[in-house]
Coordinates of C-alpha atoms in Angstrom, one line a residue:
X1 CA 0.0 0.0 0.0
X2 CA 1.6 3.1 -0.7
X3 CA 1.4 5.4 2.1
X4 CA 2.7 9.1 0.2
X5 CA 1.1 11.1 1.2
X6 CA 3.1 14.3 0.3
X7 CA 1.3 17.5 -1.0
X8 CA 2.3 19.3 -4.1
X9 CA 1.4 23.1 -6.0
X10 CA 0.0 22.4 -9.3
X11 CA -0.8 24.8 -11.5
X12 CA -4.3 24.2 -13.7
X13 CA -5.9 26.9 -16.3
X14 CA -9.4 27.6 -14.7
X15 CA -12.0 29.9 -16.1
X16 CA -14.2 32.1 -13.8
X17 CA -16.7 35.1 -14.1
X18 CA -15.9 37.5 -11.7
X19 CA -17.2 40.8 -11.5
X20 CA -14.8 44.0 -11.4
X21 CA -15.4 47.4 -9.2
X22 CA -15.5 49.0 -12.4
X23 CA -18.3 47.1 -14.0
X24 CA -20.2 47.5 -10.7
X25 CA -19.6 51.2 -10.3
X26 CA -20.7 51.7 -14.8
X27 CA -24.1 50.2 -13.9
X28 CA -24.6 51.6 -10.7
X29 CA -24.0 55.1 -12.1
X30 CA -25.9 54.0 -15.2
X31 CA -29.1 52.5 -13.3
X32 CA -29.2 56.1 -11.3
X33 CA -31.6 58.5 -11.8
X34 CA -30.7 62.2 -12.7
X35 CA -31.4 62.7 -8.8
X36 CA -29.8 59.6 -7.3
X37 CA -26.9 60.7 -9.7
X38 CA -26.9 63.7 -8.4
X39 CA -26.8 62.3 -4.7
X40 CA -23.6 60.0 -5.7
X41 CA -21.9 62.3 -7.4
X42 CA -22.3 64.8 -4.1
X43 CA -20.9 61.6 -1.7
X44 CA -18.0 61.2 -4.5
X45 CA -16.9 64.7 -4.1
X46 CA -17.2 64.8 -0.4
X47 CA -15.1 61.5 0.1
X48 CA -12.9 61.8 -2.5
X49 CA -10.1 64.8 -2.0
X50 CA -8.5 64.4 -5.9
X51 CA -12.3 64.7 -7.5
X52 CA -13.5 68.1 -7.6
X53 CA -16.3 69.9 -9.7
X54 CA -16.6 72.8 -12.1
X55 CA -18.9 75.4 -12.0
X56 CA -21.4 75.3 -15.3
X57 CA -24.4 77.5 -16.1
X58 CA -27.6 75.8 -16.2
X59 CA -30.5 76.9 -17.6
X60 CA -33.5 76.4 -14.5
X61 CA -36.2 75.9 -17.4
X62 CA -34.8 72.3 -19.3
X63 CA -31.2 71.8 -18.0
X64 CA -29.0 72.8 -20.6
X65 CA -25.9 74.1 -20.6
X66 CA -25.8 77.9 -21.2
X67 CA -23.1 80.1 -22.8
X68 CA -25.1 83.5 -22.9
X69 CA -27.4 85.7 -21.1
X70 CA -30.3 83.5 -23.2
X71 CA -30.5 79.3 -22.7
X72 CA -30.0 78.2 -26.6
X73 CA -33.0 75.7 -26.1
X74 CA -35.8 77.4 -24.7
X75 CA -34.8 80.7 -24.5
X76 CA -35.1 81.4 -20.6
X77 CA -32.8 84.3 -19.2
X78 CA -30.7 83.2 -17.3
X79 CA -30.2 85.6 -14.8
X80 CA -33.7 86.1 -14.1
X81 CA -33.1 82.0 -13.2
X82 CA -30.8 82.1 -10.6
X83 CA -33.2 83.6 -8.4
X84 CA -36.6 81.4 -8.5
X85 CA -37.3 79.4 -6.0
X86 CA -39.6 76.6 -7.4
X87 CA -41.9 74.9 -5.3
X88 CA -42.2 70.4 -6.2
X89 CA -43.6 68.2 -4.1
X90 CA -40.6 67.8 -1.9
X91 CA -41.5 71.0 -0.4
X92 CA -45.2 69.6 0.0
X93 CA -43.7 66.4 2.3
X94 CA -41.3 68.5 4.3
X95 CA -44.3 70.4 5.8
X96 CA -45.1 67.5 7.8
X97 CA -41.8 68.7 10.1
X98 CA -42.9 69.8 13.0
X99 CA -40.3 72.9 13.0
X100 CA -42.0 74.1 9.3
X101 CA -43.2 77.8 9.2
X102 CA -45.4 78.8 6.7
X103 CA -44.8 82.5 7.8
X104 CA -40.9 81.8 6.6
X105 CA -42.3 80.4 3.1
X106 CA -44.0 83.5 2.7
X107 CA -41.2 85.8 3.5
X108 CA -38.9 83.8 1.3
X109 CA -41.5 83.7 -2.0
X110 CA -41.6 87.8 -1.1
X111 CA -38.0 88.1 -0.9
X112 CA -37.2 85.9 -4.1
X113 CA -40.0 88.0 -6.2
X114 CA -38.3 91.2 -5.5
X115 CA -35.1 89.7 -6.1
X116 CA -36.4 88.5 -9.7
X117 CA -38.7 91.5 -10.0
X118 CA -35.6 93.8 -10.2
X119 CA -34.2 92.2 -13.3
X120 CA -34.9 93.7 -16.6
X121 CA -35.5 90.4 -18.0
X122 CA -38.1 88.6 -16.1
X123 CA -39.7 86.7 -17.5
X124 CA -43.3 85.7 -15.7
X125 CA -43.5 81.9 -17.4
X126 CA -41.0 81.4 -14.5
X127 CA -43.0 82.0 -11.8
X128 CA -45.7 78.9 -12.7
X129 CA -43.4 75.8 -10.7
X130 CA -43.7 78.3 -8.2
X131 CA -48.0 78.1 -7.2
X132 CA -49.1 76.6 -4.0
X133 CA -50.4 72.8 -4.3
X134 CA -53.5 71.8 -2.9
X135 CA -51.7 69.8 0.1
X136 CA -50.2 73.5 1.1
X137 CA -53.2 75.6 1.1
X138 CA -55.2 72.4 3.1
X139 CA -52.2 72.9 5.6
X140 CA -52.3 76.7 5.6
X141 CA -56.3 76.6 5.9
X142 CA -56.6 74.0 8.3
X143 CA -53.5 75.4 11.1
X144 CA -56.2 78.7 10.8
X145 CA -59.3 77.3 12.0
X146 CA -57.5 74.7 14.7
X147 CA -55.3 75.3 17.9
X148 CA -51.9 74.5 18.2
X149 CA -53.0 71.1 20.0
X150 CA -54.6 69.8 16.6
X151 CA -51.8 70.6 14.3
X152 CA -50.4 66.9 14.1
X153 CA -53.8 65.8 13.1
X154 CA -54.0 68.0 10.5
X155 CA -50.4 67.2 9.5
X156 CA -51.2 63.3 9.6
X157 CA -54.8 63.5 8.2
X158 CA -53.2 65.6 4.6
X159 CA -50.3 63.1 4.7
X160 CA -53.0 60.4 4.7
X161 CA -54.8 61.6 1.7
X162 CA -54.4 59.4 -1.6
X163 CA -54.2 61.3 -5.6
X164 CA -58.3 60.9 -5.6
X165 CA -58.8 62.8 -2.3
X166 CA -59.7 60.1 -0.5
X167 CA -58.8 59.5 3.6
X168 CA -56.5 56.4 3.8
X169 CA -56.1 55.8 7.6
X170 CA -59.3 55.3 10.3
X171 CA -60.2 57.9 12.7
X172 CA -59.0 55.6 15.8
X173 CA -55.3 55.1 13.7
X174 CA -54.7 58.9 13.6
X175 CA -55.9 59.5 17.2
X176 CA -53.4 56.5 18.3
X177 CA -50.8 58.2 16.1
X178 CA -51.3 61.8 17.4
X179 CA -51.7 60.7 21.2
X180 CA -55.3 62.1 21.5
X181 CA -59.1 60.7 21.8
X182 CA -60.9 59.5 19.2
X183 CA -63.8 62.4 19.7
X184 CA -60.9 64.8 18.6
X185 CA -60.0 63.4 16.1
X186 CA -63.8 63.0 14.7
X187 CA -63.8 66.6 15.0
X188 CA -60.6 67.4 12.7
X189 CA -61.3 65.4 10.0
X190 CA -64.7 67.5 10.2
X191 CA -62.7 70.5 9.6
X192 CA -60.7 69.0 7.1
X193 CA -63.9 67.6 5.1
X194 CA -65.6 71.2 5.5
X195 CA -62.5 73.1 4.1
X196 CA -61.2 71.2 1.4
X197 CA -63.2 70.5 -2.3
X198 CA -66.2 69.1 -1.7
X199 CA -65.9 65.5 -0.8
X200 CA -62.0 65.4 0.4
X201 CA -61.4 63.4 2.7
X202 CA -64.4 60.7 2.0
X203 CA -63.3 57.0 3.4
X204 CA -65.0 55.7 0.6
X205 CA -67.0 56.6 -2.4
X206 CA -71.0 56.5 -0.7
X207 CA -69.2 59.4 2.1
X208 CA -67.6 61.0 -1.0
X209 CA -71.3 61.4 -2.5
X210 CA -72.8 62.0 0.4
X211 CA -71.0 64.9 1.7
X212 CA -71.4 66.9 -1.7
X213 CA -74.8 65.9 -1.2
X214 CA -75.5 67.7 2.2
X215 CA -73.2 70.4 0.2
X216 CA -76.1 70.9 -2.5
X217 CA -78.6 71.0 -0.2
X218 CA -77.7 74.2 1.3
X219 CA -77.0 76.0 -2.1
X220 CA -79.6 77.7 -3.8
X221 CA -78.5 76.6 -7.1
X222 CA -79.5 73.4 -7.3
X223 CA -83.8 73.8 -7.5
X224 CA -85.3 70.2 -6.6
X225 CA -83.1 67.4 -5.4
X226 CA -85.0 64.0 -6.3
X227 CA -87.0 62.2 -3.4
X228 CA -84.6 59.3 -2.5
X229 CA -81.3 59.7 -3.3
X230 CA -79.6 59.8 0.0
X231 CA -81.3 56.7 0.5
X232 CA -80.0 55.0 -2.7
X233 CA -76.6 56.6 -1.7
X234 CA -76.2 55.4 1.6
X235 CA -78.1 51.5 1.5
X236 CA -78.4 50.9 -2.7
X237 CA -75.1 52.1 -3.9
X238 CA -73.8 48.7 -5.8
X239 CA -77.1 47.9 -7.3
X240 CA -77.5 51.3 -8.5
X241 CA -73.6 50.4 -10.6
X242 CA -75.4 47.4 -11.7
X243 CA -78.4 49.6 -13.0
X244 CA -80.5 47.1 -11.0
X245 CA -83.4 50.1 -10.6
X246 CA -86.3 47.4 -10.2
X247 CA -84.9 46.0 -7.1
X248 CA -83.9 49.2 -5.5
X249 CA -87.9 50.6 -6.1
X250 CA -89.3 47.6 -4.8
X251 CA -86.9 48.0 -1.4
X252 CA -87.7 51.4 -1.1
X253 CA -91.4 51.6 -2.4
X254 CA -91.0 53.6 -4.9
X255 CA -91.2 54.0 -9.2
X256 CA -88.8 52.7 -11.4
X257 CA -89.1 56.3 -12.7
X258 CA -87.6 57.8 -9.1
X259 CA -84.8 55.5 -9.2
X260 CA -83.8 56.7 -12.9
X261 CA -84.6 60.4 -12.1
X262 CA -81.9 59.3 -8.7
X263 CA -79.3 58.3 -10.7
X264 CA -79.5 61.0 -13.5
X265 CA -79.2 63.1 -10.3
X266 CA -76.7 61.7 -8.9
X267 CA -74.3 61.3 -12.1
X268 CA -75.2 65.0 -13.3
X269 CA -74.1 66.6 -9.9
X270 CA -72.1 64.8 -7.5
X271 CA -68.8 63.5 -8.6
X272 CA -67.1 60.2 -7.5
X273 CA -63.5 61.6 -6.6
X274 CA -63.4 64.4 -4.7
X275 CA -60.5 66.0 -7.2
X276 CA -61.5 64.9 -10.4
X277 CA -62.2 69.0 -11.1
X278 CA -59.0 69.1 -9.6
X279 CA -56.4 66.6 -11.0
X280 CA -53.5 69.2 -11.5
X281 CA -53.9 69.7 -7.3
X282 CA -53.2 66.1 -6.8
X283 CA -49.0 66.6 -5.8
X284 CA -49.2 65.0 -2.9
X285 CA -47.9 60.9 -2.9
X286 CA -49.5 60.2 -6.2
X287 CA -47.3 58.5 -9.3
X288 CA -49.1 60.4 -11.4
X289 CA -48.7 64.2 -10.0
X290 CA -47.8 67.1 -11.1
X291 CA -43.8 67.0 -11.9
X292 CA -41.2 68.7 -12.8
X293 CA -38.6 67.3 -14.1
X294 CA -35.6 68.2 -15.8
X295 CA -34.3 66.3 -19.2
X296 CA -31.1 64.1 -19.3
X297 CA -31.4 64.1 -23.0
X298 CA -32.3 66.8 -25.3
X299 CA -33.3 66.2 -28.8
X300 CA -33.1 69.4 -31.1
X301 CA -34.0 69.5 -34.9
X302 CA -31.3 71.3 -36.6
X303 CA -31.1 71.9 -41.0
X304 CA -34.1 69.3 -40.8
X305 CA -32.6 66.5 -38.9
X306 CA -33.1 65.0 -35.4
X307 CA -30.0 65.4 -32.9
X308 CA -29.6 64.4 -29.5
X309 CA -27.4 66.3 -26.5
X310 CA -26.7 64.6 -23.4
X311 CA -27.2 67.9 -20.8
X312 CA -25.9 65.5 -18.0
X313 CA -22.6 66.6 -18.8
X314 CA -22.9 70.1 -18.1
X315 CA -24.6 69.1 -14.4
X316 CA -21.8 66.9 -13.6
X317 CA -19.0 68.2 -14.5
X318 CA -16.1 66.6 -12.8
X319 CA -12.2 66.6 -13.3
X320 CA -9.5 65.8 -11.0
X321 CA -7.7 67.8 -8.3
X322 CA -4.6 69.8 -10.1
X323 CA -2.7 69.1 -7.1
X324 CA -3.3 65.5 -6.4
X325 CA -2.7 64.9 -10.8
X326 CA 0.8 66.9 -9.5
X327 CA 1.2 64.4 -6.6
X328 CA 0.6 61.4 -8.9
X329 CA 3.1 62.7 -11.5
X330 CA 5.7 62.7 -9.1
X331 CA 5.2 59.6 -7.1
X332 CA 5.4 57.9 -10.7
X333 CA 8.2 59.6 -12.3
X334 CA 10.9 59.1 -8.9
X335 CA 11.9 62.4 -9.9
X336 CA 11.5 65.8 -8.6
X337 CA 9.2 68.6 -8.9
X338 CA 9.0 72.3 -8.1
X339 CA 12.3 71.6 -6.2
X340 CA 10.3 69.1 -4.1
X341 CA 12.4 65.5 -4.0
X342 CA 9.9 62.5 -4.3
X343 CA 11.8 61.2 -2.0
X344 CA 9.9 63.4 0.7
X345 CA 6.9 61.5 -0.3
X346 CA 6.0 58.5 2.3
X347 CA 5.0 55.5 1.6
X348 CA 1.8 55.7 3.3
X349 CA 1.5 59.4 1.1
X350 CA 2.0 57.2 -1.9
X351 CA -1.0 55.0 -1.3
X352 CA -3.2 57.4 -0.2
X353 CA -3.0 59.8 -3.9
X354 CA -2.8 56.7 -5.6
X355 CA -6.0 55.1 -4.1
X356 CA -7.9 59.1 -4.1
X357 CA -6.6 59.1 -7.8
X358 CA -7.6 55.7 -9.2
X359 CA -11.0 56.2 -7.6
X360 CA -11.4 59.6 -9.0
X361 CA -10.1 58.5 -12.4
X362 CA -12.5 55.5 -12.5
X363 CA -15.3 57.9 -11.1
X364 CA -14.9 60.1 -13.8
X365 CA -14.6 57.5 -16.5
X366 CA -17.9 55.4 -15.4
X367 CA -19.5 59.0 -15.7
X368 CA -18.6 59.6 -19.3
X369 CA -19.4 56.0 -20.3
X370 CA -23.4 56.6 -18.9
X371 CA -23.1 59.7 -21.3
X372 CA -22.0 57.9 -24.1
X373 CA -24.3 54.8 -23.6
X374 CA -27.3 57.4 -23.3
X375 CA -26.0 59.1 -26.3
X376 CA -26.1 56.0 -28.8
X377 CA -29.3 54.7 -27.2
X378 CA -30.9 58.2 -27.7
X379 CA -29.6 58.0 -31.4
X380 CA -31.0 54.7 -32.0
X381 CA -34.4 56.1 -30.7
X382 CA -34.1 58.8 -32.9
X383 CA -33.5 56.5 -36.1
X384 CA -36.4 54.1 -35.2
X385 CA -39.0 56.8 -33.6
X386 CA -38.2 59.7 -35.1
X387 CA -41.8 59.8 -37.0
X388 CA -43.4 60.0 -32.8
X389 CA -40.8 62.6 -31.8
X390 CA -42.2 64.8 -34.8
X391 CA -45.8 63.7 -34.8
X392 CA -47.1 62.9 -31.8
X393 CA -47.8 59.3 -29.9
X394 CA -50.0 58.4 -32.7
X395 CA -47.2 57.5 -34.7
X396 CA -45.3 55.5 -32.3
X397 CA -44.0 52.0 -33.6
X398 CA -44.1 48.9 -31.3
X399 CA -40.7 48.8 -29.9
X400 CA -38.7 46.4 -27.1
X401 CA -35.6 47.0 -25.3
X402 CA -34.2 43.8 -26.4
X403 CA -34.2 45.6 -30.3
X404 CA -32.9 48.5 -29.2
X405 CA -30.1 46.1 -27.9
X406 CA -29.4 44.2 -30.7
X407 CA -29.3 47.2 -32.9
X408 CA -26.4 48.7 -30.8
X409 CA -25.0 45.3 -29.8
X410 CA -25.4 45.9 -26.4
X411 CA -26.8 43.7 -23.5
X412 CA -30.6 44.0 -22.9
X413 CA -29.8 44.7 -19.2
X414 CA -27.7 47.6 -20.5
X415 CA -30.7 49.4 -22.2
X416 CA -32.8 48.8 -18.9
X417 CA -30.6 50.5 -17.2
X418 CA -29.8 53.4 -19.2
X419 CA -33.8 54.1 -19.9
X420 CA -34.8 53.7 -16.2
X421 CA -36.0 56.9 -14.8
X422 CA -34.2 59.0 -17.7
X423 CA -36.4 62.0 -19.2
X424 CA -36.0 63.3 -22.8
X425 CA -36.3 67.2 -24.3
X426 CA -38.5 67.0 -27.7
X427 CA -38.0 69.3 -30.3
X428 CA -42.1 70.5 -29.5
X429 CA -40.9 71.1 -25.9
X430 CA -42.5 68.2 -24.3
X431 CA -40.6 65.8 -21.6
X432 CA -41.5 62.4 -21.5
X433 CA -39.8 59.4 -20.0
X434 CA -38.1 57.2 -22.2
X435 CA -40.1 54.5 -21.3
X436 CA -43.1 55.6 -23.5
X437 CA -40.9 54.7 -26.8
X438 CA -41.4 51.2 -25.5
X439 CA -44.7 50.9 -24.4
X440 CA -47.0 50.2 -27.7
X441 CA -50.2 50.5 -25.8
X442 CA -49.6 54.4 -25.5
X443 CA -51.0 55.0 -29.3
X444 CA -54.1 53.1 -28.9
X445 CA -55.0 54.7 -25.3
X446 CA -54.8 58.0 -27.0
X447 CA -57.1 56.7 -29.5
X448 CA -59.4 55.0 -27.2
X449 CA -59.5 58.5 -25.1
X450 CA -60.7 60.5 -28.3
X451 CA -63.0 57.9 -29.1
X452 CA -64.5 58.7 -25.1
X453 CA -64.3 61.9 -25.6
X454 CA -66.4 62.5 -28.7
X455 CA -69.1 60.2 -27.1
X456 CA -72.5 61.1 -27.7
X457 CA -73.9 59.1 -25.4
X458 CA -71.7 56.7 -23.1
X459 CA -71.0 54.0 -25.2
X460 CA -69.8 50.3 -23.4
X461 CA -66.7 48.4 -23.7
X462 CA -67.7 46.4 -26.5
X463 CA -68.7 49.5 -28.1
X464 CA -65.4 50.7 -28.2
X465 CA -63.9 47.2 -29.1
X466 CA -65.8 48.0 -32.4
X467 CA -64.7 51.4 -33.1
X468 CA -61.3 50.4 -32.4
X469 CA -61.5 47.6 -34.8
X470 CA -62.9 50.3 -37.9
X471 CA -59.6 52.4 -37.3
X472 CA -57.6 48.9 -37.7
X473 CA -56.8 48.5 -33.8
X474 CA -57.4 45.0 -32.7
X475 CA -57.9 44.4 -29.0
X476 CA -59.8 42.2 -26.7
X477 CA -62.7 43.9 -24.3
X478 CA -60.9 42.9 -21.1
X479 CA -58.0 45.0 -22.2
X480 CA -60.2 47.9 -23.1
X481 CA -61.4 47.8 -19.7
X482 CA -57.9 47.9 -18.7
X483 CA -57.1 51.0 -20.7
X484 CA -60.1 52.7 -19.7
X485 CA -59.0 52.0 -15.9
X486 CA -55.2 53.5 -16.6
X487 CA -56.6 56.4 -18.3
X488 CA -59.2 57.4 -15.6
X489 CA -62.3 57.1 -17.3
X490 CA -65.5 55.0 -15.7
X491 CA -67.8 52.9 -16.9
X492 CA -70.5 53.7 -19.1
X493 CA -73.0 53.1 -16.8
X494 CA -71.0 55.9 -14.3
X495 CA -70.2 58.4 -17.4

């Protein structure tokens, strides 16, 4: 039996996928938002001595870079700008700090309009970002009629409210929340539901309709209400959906005719979202708010052709430290340097600029290469879409990500990344995500909204299945339904 047992270093070829700092940093920096880019490039600069910034000119309007007193794009005066102060919903959620002062948000607005008021370029387009949202003038109106005591419950009540208007927390979670009684807490959403739009702050739709109800009872406008609809409202709210008006008259004991005359009532004056007169006050936790964004790309039409502009660059523009690149030069050469001997350079010195350097370096370079990637994906876009850039979402083409890849020869991941959360410029001034060049269903919603639109009477699902079908369009009912949901729009029976 051989008993050698001696071990031995053998070298074998072995293949591996590892993944490098550099790859991880490109799709980080690539998968980043303009603001989450924003935010890394911020924790660069701060950690990272040999990276520094330089100061660029932005235009406040659309982002560009600007050379002149005018932005080359839209044309916004740039010193009239620097001054705005715009208002987005991040102002609306930092009201819910306990330490915000709406007295110090008017002095500010007052002192920032005199600031832009004494330039001979204002321009008064500028002040639009600028208008109070709903969610502040609830907060302003609301901190007027209650003591200091109630405050939080007016703060958590707003913060509660969903893009419809609608109250998404119970009475006994806010009073729990807040530290108070549950009769207090009646009593502010009360004042909420009395100052708001009619209806705000509803728990669900038959409160919604009720409240404007009670509302058009003490108006003068409306003449005659119809006998039973509070009743229909408050016990018969489903069946009346469901149009089921002989089972509703033979609960209450009344006509067929009084439950029609009921809903015609109830569908010609009360609405079923307390902001549907409203949508451009919904800013508050919706998806769907009120924006304002500014565009990584721009796409410009110059001597009749489509061109793209990364404006990223002029946001972020980064370079390294001139003394550090001086530090680096001379702990590489050995040699010496503004009568400075290398040799006065530790080793400890050495591995600091050379780590501060290669991270800077790599930094920079992962920076540039989400530029360039955006570039030749915005150029593809351009070359397959350029007919729905000109013409409108009518004349967009069914497009995937996965051609997009191909066609540059990149990986599909790739193309999710660079198109996730990114915003392009138009030449017709619009912004739009670039998401919409790859979602197909955007042509035939627009289609499906006109067809709505020019209704004479409400017409069903079906219906529209069939009108959709004479303009080419082929779709099941289900995902009209669908559609019609996404877009907003209710049901025949509800229109």
């Amino acid at each position: 039996m051989d008993t050698n047992l001696d071990m031995q270093n053998y070298m074998s070829p072995d293949q591996s996928l590892r993944v490098s700092p550099t790859l991880i940093m490109v799709n980080s920096l690539l998968a980043a938002s303009s603001l989450e880019l924003q935010q890394m490039v911020q924790a660069e600069l701060e950690q990272n001595p040999a990276l520094e910034s330089v100061e660029s000119v932005l235009c406040m309007r659309c982002g560009a870079g600007v050379t002149g007193r005018y932005c080359p794009v839209c044309a916004q005066p740039v010193g009239a700008a620097d001054d705005i102060r715009r208002t987005t919903p991040e102002d609306g959620r930092r009201m819910l700090d306990d330490d915000f002062d709406f007295d110090d948000l008017k002095d500010s607005r007052a002192r920032s309009s005199s600031n832009i008021q004494a330039e001979d370029d204002f321009d008064p387009l500028t002040l639009v970002a600028s208008r109070d949202s709903l969610y502040d003038d609830l907060l302003r109106d609301l901190f007027a009629s209650l003591p200091g005591e109630d405050h939080p419950l007016a703060r958590y009540y707003v913060g509660s409210l969903d893009d419809q208007g609608f109250l998404k927390c119970t009475v006994e979670a806010a009073a729990e929340a807040c530290g108070t009684s549950v009769e207090r807490a009646e009593s502010v959403l009360e004042v909420l539901q009395n100052t708001g739009p009619v209806g705000l702050g509803a728990r669900d739709l038959c409160e919604c309709l009720l409240l404007q109800l009670h509302d058009l009872e003490s108006e003068e406008a409306v003449a005659e209400i119809p006998p039973h609809v509070e009743s229909i409202i408050r016990d018969h709210l489903r069946e009346l959906g469901e149009h089921k008006y002989t089972t509703i008259s033979h609960v209450l004991g009344c006509t067929h005719e009084d439950v029609v005359e009921a809903h015609d009532f109830i569908k010609a004056h009360l609405q079923p979202r307390p902001l549907m007169d409203a949508p451009e006050a919904r800013t508050w936790n919706s998806p769907s708010s009120t924006r304002f964004v500014m565009p990584d790309v721009i796409v410009r039409e110059r001597e009749g052709k489509l061109e793209a502009e990364v404006v990223e660059k002029y946001r972020f523009n980064l370079r390294m430290n001139p003394l550090y690149q001086q530090l680096a030069a001379e702990a590489k050469s050995n040699g010496a340097s503004n009568g400075r001997p290398a040799a006065s350079i530790t080793q400890g010195e050495r591995n600091h600029i050379r780590h501060y350097v290669g991270q800077a370096r790599l930094f920079i370079s992962s920076i540039n290469q989400r530029h360039e990637t955006l570039l030749r994906v915005t150029n593809c876009l351009i070359e397959l879409q350029e007919d729905f850039m000109r013409y409108g979402v009518r004349q967009l083409q069914p497009l995937t990500r996965a051609q997009v890849a191909q066609y540059l020869g990149l990986h599909e991941s790739t193309i999710s990344r660079a198109t996730a959360d990114k915003y392009l410029l138009l030449p017709d001034k619009r912004v739009i995500p670039f998401s919409d060049f790859f979602t197909a269903s955007l042509s035939i919603k627009d289609v499906l909204k006109e067809i709505v639109t020019k209704e004479g009477r409400p017409i069903t699902d079906n219906e529209i299945v069939s009108r959709l079908e004479e303009q080419g369009i082929r779709i099941a009912r289900r995902t009209v339904a669908k559609y019609r949901t996404q877009l907003g729009i209710m049901p025949s029976t509800l229109r």
